[in-house]
mmCIF file of C-alpha atoms in Angstrom:
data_model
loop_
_atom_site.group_PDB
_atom_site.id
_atom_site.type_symbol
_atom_site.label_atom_id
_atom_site.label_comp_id
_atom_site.label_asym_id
_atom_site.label_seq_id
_atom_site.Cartn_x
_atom_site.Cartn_y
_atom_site.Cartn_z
ATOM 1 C CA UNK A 8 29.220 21.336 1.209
ATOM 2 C CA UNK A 9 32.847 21.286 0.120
ATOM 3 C CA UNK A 10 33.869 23.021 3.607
ATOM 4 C CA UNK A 11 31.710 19.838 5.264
ATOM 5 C CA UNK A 12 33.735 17.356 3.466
ATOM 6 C CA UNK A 13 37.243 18.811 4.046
ATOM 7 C CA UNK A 14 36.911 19.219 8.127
ATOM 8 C CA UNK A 15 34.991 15.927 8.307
ATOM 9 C CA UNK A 16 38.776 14.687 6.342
ATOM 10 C CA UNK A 17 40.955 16.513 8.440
ATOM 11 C CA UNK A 18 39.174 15.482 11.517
ATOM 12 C CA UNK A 19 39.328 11.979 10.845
ATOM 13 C CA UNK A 20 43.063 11.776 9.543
ATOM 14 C CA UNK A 21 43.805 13.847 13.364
ATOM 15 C CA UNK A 22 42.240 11.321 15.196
ATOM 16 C CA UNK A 23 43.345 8.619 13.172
ATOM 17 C CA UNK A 24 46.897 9.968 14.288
ATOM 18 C CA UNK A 25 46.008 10.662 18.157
ATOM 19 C CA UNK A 26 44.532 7.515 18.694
ATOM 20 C CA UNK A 27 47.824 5.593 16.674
ATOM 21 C CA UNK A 28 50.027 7.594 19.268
ATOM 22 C CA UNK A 29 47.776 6.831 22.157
ATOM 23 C CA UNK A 30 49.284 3.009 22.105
ATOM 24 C CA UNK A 31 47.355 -0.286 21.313
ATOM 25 C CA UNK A 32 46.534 -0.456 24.750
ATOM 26 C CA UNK A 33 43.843 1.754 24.880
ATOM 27 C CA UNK A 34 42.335 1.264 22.005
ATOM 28 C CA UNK A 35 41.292 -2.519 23.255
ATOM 29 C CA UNK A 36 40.283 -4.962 20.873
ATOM 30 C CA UNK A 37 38.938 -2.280 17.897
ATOM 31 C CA UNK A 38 41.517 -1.215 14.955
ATOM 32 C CA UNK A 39 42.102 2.305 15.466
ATOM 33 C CA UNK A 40 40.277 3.272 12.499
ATOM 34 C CA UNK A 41 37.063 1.853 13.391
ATOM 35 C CA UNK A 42 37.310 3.388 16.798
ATOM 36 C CA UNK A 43 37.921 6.799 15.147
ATOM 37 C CA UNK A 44 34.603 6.122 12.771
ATOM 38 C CA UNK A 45 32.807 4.920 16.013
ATOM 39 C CA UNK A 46 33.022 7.927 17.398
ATOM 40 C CA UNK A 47 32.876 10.123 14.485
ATOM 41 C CA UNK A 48 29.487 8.651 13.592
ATOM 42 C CA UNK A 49 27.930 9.332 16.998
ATOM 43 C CA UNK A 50 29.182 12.407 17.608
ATOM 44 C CA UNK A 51 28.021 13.536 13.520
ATOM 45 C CA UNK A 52 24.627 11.399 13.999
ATOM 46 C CA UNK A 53 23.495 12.936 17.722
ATOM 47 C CA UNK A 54 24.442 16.955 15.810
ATOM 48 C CA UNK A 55 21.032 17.067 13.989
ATOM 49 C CA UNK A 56 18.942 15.323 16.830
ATOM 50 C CA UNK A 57 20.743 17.615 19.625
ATOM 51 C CA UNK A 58 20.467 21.150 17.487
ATOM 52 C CA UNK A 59 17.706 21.318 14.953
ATOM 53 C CA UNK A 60 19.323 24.895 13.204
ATOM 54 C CA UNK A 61 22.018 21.899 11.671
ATOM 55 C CA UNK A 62 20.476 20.390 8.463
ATOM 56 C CA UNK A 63 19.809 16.532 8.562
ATOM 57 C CA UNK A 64 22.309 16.522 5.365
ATOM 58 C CA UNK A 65 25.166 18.319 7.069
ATOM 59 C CA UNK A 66 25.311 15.047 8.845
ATOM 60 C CA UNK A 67 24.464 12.331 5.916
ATOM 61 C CA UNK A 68 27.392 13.857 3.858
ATOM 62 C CA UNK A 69 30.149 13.159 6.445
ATOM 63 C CA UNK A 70 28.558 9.932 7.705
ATOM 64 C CA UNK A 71 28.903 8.788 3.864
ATOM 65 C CA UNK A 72 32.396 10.405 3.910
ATOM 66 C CA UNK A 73 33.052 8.173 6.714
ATOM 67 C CA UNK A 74 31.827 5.035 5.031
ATOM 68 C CA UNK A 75 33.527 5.560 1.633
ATOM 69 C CA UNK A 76 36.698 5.487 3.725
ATOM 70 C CA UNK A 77 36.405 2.799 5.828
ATOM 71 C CA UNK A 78 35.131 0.522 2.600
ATOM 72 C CA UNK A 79 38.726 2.274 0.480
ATOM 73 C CA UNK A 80 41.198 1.899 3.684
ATOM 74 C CA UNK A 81 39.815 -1.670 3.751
ATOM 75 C CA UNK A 82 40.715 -2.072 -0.094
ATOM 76 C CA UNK A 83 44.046 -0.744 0.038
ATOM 77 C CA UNK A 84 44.987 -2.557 3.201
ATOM 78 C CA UNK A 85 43.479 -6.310 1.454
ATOM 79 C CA UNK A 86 46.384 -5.511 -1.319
ATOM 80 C CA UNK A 87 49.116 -3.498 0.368
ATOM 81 C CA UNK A 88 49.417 -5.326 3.772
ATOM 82 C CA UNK A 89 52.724 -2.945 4.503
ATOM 83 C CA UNK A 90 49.839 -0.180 4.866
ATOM 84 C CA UNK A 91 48.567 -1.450 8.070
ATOM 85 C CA UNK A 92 51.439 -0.744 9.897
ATOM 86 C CA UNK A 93 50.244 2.903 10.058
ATOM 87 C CA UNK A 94 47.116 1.563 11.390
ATOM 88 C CA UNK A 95 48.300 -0.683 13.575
ATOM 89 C CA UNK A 96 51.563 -1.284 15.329
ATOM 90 C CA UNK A 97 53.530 -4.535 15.216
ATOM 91 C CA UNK A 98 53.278 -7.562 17.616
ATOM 92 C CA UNK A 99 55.579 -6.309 20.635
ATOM 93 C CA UNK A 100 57.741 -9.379 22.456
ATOM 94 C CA UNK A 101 57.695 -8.504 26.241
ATOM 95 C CA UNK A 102 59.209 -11.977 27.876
ATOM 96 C CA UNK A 103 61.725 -13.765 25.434
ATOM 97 C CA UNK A 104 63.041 -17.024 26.992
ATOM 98 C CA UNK A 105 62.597 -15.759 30.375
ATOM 99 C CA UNK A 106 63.911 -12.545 30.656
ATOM 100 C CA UNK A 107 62.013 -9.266 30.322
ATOM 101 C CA UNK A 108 62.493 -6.903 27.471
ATOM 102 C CA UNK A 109 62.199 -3.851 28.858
ATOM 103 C CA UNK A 110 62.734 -1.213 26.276
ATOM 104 C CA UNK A 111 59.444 -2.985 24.806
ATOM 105 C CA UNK A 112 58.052 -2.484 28.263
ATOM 106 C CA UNK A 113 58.816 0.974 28.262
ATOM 107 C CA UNK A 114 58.190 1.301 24.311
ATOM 108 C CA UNK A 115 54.669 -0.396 24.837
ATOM 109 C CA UNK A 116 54.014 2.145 28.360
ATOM 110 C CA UNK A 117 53.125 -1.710 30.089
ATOM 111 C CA UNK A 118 54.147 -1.759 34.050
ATOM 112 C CA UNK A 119 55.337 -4.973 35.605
ATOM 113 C CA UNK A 120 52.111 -4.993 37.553
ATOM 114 C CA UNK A 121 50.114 -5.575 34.557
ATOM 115 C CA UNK A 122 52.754 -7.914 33.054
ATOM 116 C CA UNK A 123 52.804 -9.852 35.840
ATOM 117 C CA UNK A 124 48.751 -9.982 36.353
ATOM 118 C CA UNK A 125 48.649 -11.508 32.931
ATOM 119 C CA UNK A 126 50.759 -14.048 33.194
ATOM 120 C CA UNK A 127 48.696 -14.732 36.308
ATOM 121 C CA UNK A 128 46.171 -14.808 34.442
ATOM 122 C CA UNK A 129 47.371 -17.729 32.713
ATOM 123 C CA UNK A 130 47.968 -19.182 35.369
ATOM 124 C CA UNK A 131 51.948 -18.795 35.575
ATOM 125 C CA UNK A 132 53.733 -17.730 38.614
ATOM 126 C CA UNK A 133 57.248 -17.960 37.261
ATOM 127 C CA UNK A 134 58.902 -15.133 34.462
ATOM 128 C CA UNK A 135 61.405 -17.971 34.073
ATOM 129 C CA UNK A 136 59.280 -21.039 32.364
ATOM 130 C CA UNK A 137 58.054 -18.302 30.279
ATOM 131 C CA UNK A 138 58.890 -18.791 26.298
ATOM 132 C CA UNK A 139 56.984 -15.458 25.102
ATOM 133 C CA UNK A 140 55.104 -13.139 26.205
ATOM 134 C CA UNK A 141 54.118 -10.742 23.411
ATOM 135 C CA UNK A 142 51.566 -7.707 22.807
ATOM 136 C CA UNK A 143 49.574 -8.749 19.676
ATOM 137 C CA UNK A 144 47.602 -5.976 17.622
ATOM 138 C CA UNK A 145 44.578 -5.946 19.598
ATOM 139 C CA UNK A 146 45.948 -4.920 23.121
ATOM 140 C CA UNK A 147 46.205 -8.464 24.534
ATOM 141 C CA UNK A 148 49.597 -10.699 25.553
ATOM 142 C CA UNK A 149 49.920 -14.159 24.371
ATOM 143 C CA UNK A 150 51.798 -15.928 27.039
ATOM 144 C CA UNK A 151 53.794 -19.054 26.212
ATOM 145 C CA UNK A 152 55.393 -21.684 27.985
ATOM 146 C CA UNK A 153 58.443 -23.588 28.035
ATOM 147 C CA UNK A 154 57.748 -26.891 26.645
ATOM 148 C CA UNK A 155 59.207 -28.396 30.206
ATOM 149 C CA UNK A 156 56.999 -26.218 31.645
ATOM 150 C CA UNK A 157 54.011 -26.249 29.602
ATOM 151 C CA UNK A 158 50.958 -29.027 31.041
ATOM 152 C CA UNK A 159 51.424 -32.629 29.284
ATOM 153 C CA UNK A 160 48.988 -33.842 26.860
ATOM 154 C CA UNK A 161 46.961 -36.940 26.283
ATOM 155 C CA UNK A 162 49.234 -37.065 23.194
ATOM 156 C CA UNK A 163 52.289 -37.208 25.178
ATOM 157 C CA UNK A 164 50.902 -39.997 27.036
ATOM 158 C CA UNK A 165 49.686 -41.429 24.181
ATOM 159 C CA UNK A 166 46.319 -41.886 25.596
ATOM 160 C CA UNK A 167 42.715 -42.139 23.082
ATOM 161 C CA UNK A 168 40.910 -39.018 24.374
ATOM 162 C CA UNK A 169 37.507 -39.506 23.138
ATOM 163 C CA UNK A 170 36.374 -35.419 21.567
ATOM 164 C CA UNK A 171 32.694 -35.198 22.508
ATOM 165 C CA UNK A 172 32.691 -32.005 20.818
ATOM 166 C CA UNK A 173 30.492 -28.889 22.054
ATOM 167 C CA UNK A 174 27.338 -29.080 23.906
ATOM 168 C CA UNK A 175 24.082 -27.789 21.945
ATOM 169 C CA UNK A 176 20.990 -26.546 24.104
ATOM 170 C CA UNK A 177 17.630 -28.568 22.690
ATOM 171 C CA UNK A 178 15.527 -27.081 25.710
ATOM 172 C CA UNK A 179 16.147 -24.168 27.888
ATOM 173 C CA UNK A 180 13.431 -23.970 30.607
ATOM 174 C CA UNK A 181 10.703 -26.352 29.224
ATOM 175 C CA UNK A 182 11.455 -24.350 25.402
ATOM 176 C CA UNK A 183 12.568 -26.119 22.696
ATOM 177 C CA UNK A 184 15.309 -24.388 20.645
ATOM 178 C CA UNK A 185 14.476 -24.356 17.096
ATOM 179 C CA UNK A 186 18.065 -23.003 16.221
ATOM 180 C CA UNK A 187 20.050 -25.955 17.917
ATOM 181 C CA UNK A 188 17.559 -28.454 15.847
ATOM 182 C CA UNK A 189 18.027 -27.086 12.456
ATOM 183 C CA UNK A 190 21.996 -27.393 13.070
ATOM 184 C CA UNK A 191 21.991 -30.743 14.665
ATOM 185 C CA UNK A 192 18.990 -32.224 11.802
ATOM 186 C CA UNK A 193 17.264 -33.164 14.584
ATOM 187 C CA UNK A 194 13.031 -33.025 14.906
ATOM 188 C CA UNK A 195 10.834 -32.168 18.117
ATOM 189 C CA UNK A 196 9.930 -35.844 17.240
ATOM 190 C CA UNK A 197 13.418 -37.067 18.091
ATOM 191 C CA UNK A 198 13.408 -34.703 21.621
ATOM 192 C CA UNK A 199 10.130 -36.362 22.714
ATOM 193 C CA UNK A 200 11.401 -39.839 22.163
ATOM 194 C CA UNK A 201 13.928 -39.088 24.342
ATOM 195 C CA UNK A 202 12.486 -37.703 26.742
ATOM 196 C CA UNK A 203 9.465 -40.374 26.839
ATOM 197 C CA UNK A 204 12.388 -43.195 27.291
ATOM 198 C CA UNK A 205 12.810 -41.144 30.686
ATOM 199 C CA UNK A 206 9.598 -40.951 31.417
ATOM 200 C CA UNK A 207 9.695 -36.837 31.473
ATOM 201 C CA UNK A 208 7.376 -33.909 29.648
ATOM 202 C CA UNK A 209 9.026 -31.116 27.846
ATOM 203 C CA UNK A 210 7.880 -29.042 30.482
ATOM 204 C CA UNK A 211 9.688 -30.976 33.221
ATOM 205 C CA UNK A 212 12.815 -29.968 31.649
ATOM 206 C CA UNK A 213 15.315 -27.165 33.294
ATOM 207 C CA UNK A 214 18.108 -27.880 30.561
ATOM 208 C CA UNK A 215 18.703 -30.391 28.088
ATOM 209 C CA UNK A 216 21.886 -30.885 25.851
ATOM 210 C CA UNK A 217 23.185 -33.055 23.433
ATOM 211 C CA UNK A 218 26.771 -33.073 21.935
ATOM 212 C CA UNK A 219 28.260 -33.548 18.322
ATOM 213 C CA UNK A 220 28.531 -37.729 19.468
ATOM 214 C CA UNK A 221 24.832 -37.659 20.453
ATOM 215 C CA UNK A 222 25.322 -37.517 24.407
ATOM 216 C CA UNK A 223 22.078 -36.331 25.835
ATOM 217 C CA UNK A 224 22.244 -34.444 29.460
ATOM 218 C CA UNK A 225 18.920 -33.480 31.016
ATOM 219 C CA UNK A 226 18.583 -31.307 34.305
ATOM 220 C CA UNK A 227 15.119 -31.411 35.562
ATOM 221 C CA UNK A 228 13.069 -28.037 37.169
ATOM 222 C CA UNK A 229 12.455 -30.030 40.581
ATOM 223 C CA UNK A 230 16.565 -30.593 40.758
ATOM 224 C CA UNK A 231 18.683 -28.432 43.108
#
C-alpha cells in the first residue's frame, strides 16, 4: 500500500513539472494541475477494468490520493496566492503600445502567425492601434485597442441605449420550457394569453422568446 501511495506522489509531482514546462499554451483553458489529475484518474480508473489481476483498491487508494491533493493544493493556494506561480505562469505582454515584444514571443514559443491570427480574430488588421496584447493564464491573448482606435460608444455620443437584456426561450418547438418560467415568474397561463392575443396554439410555435423588459418574439413552424 505504502509503495502505491509513494509512485502515485512521485508521478503526479513529474507531471505536474512536465506539463508546467510544456508552456500555457498547451495546456488550453485547464490549470495544469487539474489536467495532470484528469489524466491520472483515467489512466488509474481504466487499470482495474482493463486487467482484472490489479485489485479494485490499488486504484481507489491513488484516486483518493489524487483528491486529497487537489482539495490541499486548493487550500494552500486560497491563502498563499505567491504559490500559484508554480502552477501557473504569469500574464505574458506580447504587443505593448504597438510594438512587439519579442523575447516574450520567443519566451512564450508564440509565432507571428498565431499572433497575428488573433488579433484577426478581433478583428484588428493593424499591430500599430494595438494597446496590449497579452497571454493571460489560460492560454488565450487579450487584445486591446488604442482608445483612437478602439469603436465609439453610445456613451461617447451620449446617446440613451435602451438594454433589453438577454433573450429567454418560453417555447422551443411547440415545448414549453419550465426552466425559463421559474426564472422569469412567469405561468403557462401568462404564455397562453399571449399567444391567444395572436391568435396562435402552443403547438404552432417554432420559437418563442421574451427578454428581461418583457419583449415577446414568436417564430411560427409554417415560417421559412
Amino acid at each position: 500500500m505504502l509503495t502505491i501511495l509513494l509512485r502515485t506522489i512521485i508521478i503526479y509531482i513529474v507531471l505536474l513539472i512536465v506539463m508546467r514546462l510544456m508552456g500555457k499554451r498547451q495546456i488550453g483553458e485547464l490549470e495544469i494541475s487539474d489536467l495532470v489529475t484528469t489524466f491520472l484518474l483515467s489512466e488509474i480508473a481504466s487499470l482495474p477494468i482493463t486487467d482484472t489481476n490489479i485489485p479494485v483498491a490499488f486504484a481507489i487508494i491513488p484516486m483518493i490520493v489524487l483528491l486529497m491533493f487537489e482539495v490541499t493544493s486548493s487550500w494552500f493556494l486560497s491563502r498563499f496566492p505567491s504559490l500559484k506561480n508554480f502552477l501557473s505562469a504569469r500574464p505574458a505582454t506580447l504587443i505593448s503600445n504597438g510594438k512587439i515584444n519579442r523575447k516574450e514571443m520567443l519566451h512564450s514559443r508564440i509565432s507571428i502567425d498565431e499572433l497575428i491570427g488573433e488579433l484577426r480574430q478581433n478583428g484588428i488588421s493593424d499591430i500599430s492601434t494595438v494597446r496590449y496584447a497579452i497571454l493571460e493564464q489560460n492560454g488565450k491573448i487579450s487584445v486591446i485597442q488604442n482608445a483612437s482606435s478602439s469603436t465609439p460608444s453610445a456613451e461617447d455620443f451620449n446617446i440613451k441605449v435602451c438594454d433589453n437584456g438577454i433573450d429567454h426561450i418560453l417555447i422551443s418547438d411547440g415545448s414549453i420550457n419550465k426552466h425559463s418560467l421559474k426564472v422569469l415568474n412567469i405561468s403557462i397561463e401568462d404564455i397562453e394569453k399571449i399567444l391567444e392575443k395572436k391568435d396562435l396554439k402552443k403547438n404552432d410555435v417554432y420559437l418563442m422568446l421574451i427578454d428581461d423588459n418583457q419583449n415577446v418574439k414568436i417564430f411560427k413552424k409554417d415560417e421559412n
